[in-house]
XYZ file of C-alpha atoms in Angstrom:
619
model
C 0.000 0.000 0.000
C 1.564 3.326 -0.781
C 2.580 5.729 1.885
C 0.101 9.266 2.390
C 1.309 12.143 0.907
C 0.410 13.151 4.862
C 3.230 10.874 5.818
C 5.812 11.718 3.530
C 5.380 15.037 4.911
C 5.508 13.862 8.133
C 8.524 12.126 8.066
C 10.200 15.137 6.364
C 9.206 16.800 9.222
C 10.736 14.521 11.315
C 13.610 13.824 9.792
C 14.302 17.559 9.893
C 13.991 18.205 13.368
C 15.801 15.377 14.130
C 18.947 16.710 11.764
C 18.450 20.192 13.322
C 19.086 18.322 17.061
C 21.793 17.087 15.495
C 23.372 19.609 14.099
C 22.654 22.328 17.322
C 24.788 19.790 19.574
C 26.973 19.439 16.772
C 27.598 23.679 16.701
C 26.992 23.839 21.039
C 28.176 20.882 22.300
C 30.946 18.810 20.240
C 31.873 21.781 18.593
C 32.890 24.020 20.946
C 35.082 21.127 22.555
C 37.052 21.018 19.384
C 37.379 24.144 19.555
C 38.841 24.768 23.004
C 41.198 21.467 21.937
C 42.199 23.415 19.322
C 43.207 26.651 21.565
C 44.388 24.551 23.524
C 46.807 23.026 21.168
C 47.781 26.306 19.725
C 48.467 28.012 22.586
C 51.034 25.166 23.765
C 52.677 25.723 20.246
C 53.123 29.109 20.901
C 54.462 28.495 24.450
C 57.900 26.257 22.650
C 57.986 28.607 20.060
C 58.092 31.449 22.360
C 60.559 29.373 24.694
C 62.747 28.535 21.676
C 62.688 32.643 20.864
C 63.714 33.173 24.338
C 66.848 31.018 24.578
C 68.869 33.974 24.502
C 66.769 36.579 25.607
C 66.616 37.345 29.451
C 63.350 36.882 31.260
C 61.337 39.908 32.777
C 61.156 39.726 36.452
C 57.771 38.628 38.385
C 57.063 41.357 40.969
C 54.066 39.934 42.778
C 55.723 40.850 46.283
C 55.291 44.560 45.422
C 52.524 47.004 47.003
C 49.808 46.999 44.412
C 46.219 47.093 45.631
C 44.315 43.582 44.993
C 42.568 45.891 42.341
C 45.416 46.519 40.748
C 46.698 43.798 37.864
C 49.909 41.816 39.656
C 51.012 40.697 36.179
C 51.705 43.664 33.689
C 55.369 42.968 35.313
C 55.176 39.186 34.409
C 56.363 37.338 31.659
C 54.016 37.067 28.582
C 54.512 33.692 27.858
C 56.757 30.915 29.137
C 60.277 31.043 28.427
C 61.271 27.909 29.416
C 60.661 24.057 30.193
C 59.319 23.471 33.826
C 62.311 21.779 34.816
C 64.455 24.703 33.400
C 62.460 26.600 35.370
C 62.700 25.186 38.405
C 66.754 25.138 38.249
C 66.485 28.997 38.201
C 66.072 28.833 41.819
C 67.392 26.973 45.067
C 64.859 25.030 46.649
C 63.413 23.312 49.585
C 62.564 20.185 49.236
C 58.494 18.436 49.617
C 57.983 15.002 50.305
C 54.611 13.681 51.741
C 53.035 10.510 51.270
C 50.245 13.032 48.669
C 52.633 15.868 47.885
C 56.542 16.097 46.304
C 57.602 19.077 44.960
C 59.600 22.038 46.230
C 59.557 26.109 47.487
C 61.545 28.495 45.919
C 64.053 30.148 48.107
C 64.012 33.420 45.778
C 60.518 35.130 46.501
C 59.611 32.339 49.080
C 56.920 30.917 46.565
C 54.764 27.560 46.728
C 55.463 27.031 42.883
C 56.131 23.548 42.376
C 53.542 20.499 43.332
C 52.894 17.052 41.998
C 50.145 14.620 43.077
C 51.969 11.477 43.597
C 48.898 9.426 43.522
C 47.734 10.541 40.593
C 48.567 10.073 37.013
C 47.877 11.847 33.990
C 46.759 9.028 32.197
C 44.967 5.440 33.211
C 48.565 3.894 32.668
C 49.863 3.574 35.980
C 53.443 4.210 34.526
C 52.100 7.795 33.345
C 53.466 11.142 34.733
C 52.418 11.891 38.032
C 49.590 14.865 38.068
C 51.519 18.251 38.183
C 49.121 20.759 40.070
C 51.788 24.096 40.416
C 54.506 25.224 38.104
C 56.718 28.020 38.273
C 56.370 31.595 36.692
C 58.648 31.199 33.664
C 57.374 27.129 32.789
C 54.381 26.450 30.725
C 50.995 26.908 32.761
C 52.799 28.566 35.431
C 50.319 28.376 38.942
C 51.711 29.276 42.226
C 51.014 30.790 46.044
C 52.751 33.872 47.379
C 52.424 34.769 50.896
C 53.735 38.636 51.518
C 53.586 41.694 52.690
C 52.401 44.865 51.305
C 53.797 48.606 52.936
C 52.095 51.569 53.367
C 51.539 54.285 50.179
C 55.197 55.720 49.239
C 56.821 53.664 51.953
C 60.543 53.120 50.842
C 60.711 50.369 53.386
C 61.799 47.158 52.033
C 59.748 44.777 51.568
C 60.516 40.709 50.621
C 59.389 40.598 46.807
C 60.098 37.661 44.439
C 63.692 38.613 43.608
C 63.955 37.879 47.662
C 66.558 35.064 48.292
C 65.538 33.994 51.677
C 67.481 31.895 54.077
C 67.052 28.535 55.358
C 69.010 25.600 57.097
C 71.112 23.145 55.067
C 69.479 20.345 54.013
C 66.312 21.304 54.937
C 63.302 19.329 53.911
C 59.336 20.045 54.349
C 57.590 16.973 55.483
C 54.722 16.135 57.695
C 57.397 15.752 60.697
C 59.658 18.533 59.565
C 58.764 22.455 59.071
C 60.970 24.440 57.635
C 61.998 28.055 58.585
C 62.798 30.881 55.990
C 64.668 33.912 57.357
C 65.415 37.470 55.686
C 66.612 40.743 57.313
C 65.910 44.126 55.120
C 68.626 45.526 56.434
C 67.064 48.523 58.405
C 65.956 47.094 60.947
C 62.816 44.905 60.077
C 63.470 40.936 60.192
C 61.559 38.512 59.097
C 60.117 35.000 59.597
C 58.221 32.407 57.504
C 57.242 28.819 59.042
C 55.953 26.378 56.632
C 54.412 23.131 57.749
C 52.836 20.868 56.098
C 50.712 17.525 57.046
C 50.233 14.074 55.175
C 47.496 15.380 52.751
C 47.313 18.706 50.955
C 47.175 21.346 53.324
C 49.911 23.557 53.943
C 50.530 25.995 57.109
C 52.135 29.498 56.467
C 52.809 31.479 59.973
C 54.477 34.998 58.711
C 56.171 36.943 61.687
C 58.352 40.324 61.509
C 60.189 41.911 64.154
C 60.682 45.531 64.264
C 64.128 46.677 65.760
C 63.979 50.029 64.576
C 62.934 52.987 66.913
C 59.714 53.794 64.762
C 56.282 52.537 64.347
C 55.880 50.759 60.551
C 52.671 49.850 59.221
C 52.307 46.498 57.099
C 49.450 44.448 55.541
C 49.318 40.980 54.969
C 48.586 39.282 52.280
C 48.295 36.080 50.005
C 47.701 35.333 46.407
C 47.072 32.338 43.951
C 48.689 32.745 40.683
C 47.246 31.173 37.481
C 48.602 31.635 33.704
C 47.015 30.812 30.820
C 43.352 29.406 30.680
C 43.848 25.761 31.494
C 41.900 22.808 29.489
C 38.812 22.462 30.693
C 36.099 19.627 30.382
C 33.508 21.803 28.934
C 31.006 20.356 30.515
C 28.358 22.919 32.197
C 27.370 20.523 34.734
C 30.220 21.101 36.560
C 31.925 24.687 37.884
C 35.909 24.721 36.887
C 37.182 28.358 37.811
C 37.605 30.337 40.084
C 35.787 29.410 43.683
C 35.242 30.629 47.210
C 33.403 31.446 50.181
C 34.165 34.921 50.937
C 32.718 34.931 54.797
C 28.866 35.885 54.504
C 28.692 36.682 50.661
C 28.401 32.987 50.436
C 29.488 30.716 47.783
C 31.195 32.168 44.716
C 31.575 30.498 41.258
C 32.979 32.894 38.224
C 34.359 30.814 35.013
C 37.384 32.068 33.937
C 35.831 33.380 30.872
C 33.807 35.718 32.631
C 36.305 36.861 35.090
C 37.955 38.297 31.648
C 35.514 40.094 30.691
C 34.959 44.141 31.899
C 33.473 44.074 35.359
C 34.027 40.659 35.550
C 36.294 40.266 38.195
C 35.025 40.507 42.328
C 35.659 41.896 45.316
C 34.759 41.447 48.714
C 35.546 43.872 51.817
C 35.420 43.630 55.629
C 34.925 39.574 55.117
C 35.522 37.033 58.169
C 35.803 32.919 57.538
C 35.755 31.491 54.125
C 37.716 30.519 51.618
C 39.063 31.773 48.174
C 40.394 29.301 44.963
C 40.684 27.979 41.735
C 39.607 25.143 41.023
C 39.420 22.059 38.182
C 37.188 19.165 37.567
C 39.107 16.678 39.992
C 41.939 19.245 41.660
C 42.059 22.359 43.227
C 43.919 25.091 45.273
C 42.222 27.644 47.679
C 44.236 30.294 50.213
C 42.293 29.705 53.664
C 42.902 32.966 55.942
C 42.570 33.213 59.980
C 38.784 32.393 60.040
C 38.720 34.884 63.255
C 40.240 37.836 60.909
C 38.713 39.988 58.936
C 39.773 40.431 55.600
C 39.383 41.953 51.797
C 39.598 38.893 49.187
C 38.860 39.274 45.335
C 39.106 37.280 42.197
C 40.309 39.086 39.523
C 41.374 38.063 35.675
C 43.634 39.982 32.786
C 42.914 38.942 29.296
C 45.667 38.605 26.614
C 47.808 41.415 25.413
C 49.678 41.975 22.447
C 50.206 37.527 22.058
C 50.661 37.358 25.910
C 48.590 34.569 28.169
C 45.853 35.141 30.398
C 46.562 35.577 33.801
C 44.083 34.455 36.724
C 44.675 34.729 40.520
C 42.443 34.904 43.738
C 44.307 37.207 46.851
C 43.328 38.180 50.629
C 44.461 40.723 52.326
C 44.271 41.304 55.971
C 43.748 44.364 58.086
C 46.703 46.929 58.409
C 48.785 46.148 61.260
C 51.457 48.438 62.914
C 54.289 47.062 64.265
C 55.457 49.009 67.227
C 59.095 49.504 67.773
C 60.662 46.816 69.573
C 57.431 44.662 68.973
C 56.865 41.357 66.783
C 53.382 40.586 64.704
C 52.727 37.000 63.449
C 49.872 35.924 61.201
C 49.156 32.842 60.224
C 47.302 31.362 57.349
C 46.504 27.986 55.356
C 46.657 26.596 51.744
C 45.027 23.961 50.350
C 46.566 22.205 47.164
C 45.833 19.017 45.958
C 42.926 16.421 44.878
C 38.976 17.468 45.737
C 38.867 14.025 48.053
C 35.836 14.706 49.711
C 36.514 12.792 52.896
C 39.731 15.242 53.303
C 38.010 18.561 52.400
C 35.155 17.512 54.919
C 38.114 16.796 57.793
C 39.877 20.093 56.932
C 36.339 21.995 57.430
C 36.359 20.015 60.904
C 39.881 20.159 62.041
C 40.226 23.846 60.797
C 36.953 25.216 61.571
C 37.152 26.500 57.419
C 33.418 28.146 56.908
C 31.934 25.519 54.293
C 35.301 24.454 52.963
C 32.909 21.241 51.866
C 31.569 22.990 48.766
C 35.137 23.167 47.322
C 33.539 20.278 45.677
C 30.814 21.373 43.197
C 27.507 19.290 44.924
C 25.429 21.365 42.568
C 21.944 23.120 43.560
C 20.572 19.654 44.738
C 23.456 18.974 47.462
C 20.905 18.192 49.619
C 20.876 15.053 47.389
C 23.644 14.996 45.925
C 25.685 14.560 49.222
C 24.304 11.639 50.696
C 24.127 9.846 47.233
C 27.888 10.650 47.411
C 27.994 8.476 50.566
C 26.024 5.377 49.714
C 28.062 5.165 46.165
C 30.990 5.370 48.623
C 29.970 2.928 50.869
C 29.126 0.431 47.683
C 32.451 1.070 46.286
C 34.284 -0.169 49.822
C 31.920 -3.050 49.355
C 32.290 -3.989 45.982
C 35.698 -3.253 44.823
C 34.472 -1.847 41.382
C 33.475 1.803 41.211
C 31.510 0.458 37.926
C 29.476 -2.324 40.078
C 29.055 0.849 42.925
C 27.217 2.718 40.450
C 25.001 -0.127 38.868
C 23.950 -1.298 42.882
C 23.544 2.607 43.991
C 20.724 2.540 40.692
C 19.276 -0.014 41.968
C 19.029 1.525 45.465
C 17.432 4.498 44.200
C 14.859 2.518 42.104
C 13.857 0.857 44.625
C 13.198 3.754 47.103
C 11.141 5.482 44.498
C 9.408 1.605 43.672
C 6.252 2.906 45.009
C 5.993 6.163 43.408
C 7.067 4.315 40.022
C 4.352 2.263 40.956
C 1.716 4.887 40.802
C 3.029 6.398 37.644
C 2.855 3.335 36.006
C -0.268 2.246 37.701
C -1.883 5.656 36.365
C -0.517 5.133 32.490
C -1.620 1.711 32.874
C -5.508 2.784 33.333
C -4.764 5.483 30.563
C -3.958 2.982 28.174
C -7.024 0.874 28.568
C -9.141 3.891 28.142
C -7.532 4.620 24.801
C -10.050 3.593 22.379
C -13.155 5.021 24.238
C -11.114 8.117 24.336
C -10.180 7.855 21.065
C -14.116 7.977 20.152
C -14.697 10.867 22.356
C -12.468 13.044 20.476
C -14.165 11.539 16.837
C -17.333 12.288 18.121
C -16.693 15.699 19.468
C -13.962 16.719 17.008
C -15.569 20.183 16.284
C -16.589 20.878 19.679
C -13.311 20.992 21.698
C -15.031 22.145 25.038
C -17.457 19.332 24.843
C -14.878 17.128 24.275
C -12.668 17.803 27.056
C -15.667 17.844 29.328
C -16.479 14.350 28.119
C -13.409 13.334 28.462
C -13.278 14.211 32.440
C -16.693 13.066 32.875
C -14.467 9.492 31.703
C -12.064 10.322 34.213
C -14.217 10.524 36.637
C -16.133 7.338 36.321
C -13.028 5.595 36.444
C -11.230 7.326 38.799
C -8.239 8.437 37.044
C -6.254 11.606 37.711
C -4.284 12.360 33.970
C -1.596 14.326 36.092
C -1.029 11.023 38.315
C 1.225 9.520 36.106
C 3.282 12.762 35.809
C 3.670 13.992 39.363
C 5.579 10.626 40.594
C 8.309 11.626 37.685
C 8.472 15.161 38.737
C 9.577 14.171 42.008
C 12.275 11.613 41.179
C 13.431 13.852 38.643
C 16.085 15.862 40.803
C 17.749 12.619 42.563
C 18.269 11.416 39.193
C 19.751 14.830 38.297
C 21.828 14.618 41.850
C 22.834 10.828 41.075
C 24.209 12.057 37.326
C 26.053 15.057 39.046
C 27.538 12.533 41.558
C 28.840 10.824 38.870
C 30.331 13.318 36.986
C 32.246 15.338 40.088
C 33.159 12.143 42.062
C 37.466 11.825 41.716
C 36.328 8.143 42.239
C 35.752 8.028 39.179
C 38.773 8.934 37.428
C 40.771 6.379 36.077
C 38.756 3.517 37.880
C 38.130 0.611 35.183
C 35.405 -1.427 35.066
C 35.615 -4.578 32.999
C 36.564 -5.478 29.266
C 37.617 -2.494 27.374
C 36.689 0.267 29.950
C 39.764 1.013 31.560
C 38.322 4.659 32.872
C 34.733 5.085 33.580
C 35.406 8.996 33.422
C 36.308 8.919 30.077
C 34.411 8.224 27.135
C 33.960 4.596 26.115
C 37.314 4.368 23.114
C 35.410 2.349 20.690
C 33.551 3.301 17.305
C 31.072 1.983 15.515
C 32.748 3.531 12.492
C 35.998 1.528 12.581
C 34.259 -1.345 13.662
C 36.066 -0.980 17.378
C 39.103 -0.745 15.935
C 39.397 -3.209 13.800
C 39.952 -0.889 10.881
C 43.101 0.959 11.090
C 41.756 4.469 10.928
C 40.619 7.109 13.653
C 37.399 8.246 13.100
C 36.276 12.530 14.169
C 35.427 13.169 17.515
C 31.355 13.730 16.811
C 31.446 9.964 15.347
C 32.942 8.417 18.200
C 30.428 6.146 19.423
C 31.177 3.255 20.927
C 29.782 0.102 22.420
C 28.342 1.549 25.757
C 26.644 4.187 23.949
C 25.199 1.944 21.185
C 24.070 -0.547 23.945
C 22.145 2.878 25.862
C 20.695 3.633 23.049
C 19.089 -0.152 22.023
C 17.407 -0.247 25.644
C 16.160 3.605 24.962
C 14.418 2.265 22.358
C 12.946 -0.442 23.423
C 11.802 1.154 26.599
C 9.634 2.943 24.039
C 8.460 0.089 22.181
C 6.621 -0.895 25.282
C 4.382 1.730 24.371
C 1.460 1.787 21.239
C 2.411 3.985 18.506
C 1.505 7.477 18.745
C -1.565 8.820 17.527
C 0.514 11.720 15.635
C 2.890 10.317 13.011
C 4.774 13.343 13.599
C 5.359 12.360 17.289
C 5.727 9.021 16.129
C 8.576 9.584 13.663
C 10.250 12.115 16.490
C 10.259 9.139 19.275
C 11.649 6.487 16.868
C 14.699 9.194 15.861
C 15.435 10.047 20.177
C 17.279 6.727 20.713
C 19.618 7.491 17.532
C 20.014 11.032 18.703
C 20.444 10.578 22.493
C 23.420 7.816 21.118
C 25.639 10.500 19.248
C 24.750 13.051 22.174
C 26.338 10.423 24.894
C 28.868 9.282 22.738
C 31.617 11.850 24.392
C 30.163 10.985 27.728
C 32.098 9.411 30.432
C 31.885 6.245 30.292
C 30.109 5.558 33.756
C 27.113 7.713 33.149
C 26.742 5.885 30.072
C 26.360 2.639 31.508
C 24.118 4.154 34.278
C 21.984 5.621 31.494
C 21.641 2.036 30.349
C 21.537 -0.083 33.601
C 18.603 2.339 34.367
C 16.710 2.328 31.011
C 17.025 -1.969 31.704
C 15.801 -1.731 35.393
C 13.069 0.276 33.897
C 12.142 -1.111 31.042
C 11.536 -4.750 33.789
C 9.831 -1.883 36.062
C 7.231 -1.057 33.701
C 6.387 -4.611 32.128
C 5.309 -5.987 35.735
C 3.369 -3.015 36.563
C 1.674 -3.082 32.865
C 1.094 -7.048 33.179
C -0.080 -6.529 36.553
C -2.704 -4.022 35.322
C -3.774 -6.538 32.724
C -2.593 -3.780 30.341
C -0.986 -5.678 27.155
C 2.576 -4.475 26.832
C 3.369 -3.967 22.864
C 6.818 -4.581 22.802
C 6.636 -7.552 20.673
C 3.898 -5.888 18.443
C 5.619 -2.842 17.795
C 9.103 -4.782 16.478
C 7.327 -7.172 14.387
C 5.694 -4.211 12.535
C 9.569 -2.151 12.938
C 11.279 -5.409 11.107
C 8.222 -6.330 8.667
C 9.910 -4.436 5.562
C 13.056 -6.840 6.330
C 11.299 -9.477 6.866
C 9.132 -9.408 3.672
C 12.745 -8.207 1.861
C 14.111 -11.509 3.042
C 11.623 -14.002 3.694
C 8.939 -13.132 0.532
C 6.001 -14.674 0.736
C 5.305 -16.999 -2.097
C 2.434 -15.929 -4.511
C -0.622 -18.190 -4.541
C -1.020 -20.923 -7.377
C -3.968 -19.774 -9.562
């Protein structure tokens, strides 16, 4: 029988929508990460080339020590780009020594900066033999990110200060480790001397107690300070589920989130006065850094950004400064305050908060505007992983968990769809009979409703509710360092990365890579089968247009999740299975037939008939 010219237009319909889905993730989703790969790639180019250009040319001095309001850009005195390797950079200085059992790395003696950390149990890819995570580098070195702790003099003071040309003092062989602070020493010669202890414990916090002694016969006035350091915008994961930026809890102003996009842009940057408690950072997907002042001071903190100039790199940093302090003569001031560097472990951040007394140091991790939910979710995929051994099989049970809490509500969805279904065809003649009269026909139709006791928004209001802990559960998923690097079985060596087969080279079997927005690989195929047959369970829609819009989602919703990490893709498909069973009982239960078998028999007739042809009749 030959199709309606209806239909044909229909599926053109269809088929266009479904294209223009396509092509709007393609131009705000896929394409943007290119993109930012892209920039990313170039700007690393430029960095050697600029290095290789520099091999005889002198540096320009960093002068973040210097008395600039937090207002003020710290880096038109910088370098523009790096001039060197890291591990050139690094030489340029003597150093002190980090070891911890989380930390290695070193401080510069010249300027006294926290410039070089590595995450020893972390690597930067899932092979184990990988190089270990490298969180700060050293002004001069490629993606240069360091602390300063300082102090700033009064306006037109000609006192001197320590500034990063500074070559401070220490014991021989001295080495910072959780049983061993060191001391740096420096004497301005007129009179002012002064003190840094650093200690450090067997995770990634870091103690910084500042003291200065005045010997001279006058008063001086002094603020301190502290400032994180970042240059260059750093790769991102472009996802906008989760914050990367820069972070903080400024005392009461609560929590702060500005991308580092928008801190670029005019008026973009913050500042906060007269604050007390709190927090201020930048921070990545899985790792972050924050400067954590006296929580009994009070303090002025800001994040501030300065765009590219002229072919130099972005610069991004986060500062406190305390209140002015003078130093009588004869007297000796000592402040005291914390940094956190190192991976977002949750456990940690949540001791630190404890052990410090650090005003909601907790939402260093981004728990998203359901943390409510998202916490304790958190917790019980925890607690399954301790149990299970397999962050995969954690996140398969915790679905299961959560379906079965919301079993009953399910229940009444399902329950409510079920008695829909059955009144389909005497609906159906309602709104035949009363096609031209729509008000007659919707009061009909609750007059039906009514007889059989059915509310049409029963089915809907169950969803609604489990909609945000299945919203919490995915954000779990994708900010939990759990995740990183933690295999599952077969070819998924990292659940937080998407699965590294495609369809398109036959996973790999052809010897040829295939673009980024074609990646899709088993995982995502599989989500997508049980997508759609979760909606063959259903009759066809009414509307062919609908009709030819459901039967393109699954394909769609594939190439979307394709780039996904791999764990949210197999708890998009564990939970399309679980509900997919969920639905059949409650259908059969209802005596309501379930049409799954229908609807593929009449998806698979034009094969069938293309293969198996019926033979003709003998006349």
């Amino acid at each position: 029988m030959s199709q309606r010219p209806d239909d044909n237009k229909n599926l053109l319909i269809a088929v266009a929508l479904s294209m223009a889905v396509m092509l709007g993730w393609q131009v705000f989703y896929a394409g943007p990460q290119i993109k930012q790969q892209q920039e990313h790639a170039r700007r690393e180019q430029a960095a050697k080339q600029e290095a290789t250009r520099s091999a005889e040319t002198p540096a320009t001095p960093v002068t973040p020590g210097t008395a600039v309001p937090s207002t003020t850009s710290p880096a038109q005195s910088m370098t523009a780009l790096p001039t060197a390797t890291r591990e050139e950079a690094l030489s340029k200085a003597a150093r002190i020594p980090i070891e911890t059992p989380s930390l290695s790395g070193s401080i510069s003696l010249k300027g006294g900066l926290i410039d070089d950390l590595r995450l020893i149990n972390y690597t930067e890819t899932v092979d184990p033999k990988s190089p270990k995570v490298v969180l700060f580098s050293p002004l001069g070195a490629p993606h240069a990110y360091f602390a300063e702790y300082g102090w700033q003099g009064a306006a037109r003071s000609q006192v001197p200060l320590p500034d990063s040309e500074t070559v401070w003092q220490t014991a021989a062989g001295a080495k910072l480790t959780p049983e061993t602070p060191v001391t740096l020493t420096w004497d301005n010669g007129q009179g002012l001397k002064f003190r840094r202890v650093v200690a450090i414990d067997k995770q990634y916090m870091l103690t910084v107690s500042d003291e200065v002694q005045n010997t001279t016969s006058g008063d001086v006035v002094l603020t301190p300070y502290a400032r994180l350091y970042r240059f260059g915008t750093p790769h991102t994961s472009g996802y906008a589920v989760i914050h990367e930026g820069l972070i903080g809890v400024p005392g009461d102003a609560g929590l702060k989130e500005i991308t580092y996009k928008a801190v670029l842009e005019d008026g973009g940057g913050k500042s906060f006065d007269g604050k007390t408690g709190g927090w201020l950072g930048i921070t990545d997907k899985y790792w972050a850094a924050a400067l954590i002042p006296d929580q009994k001071a009070t303090y002025a903190g800001s994040f501030r950004g300065q765009p590219s100039v002229g072919g130099s790199q972005e610069v991004f940093w986060t500062d406190y400064q305390l209140g002015v302090v003078p130093v009588a003569a004869g007297a000796t001031y000592k402040t005291e305050g914390r940094l956190f560097a190192g991976a977002k472990q949750v456990k940690v951040i949540e001791a630190y908060e404890v052990e410090h007394g650090i005003e909601k140091f907790e939402l260093l991790v981004d728990w998203g505007m359901f943390y409510f939910i998202t916490k304790p979710l958190y917790y019980v995929l925890d607690w399954l992983y301790g149990i299970l051994g397999n962050f995969g099989l954690a996140i398969l049970a915790v679905t299961v968990i959560v379906k079965g809490l919301f079993f009953p509500l399910a229940n009444k969805s399902y329950e409510s769809m079920a008695k829909m279904k059955k009144l389909q065809p005497q609906m159906e003649q309602l709104r035949e009979r009363y096609k031209d009269d729509k008000a007659k026909q919707q009061q009909e139709l609750m007059a039906l409703y009514q007889k059989e006791k059915i509310n049409p928004l029963a089915g809907c209001l169950p969803i609604l509710v489990q909609i945000p802990v299945f919203f919490a559960l995915y954000k779990v998923l994708f900010v939990s360092i759990d995740m990183r690097h933690a295999p599952f079985f077969g070819w998924i060596r990292d659940l937080s990365s998407a699965d590294p087969t495609s369809i398109f080279n036959l996973f790999g079997l052809l010897p040829f890579m295939v673009p980024e927005y074609l990646h899709i690989g088993v995982w995502p195929i599989i989500m997508g089968i049980t997508m759609w047959v979760q909606m063959q369970l259903n009759p066809p829609q009414p509307d062919p247009v609908q009709q030819q819009i459901f039967s393109w989602m699954p394909l769609l919703f594939t190439f979307l999740l394709g780039a996904f990490p791999a764990g949210l893709v197999i708890y998009w498909a564990w939970n399309n299975v679980l509900s997919i069973a969920q639905q059949w009982y409650i259908s059969s239960k209802q005596g309501v037939p379930v049409h799954l078998f229908d609807n593929l028999k009449r998806t698979f007739a034009p094969v069938t008939r293309l293969f198996f042809p019926k033979s003709e009749p003998k006349g």
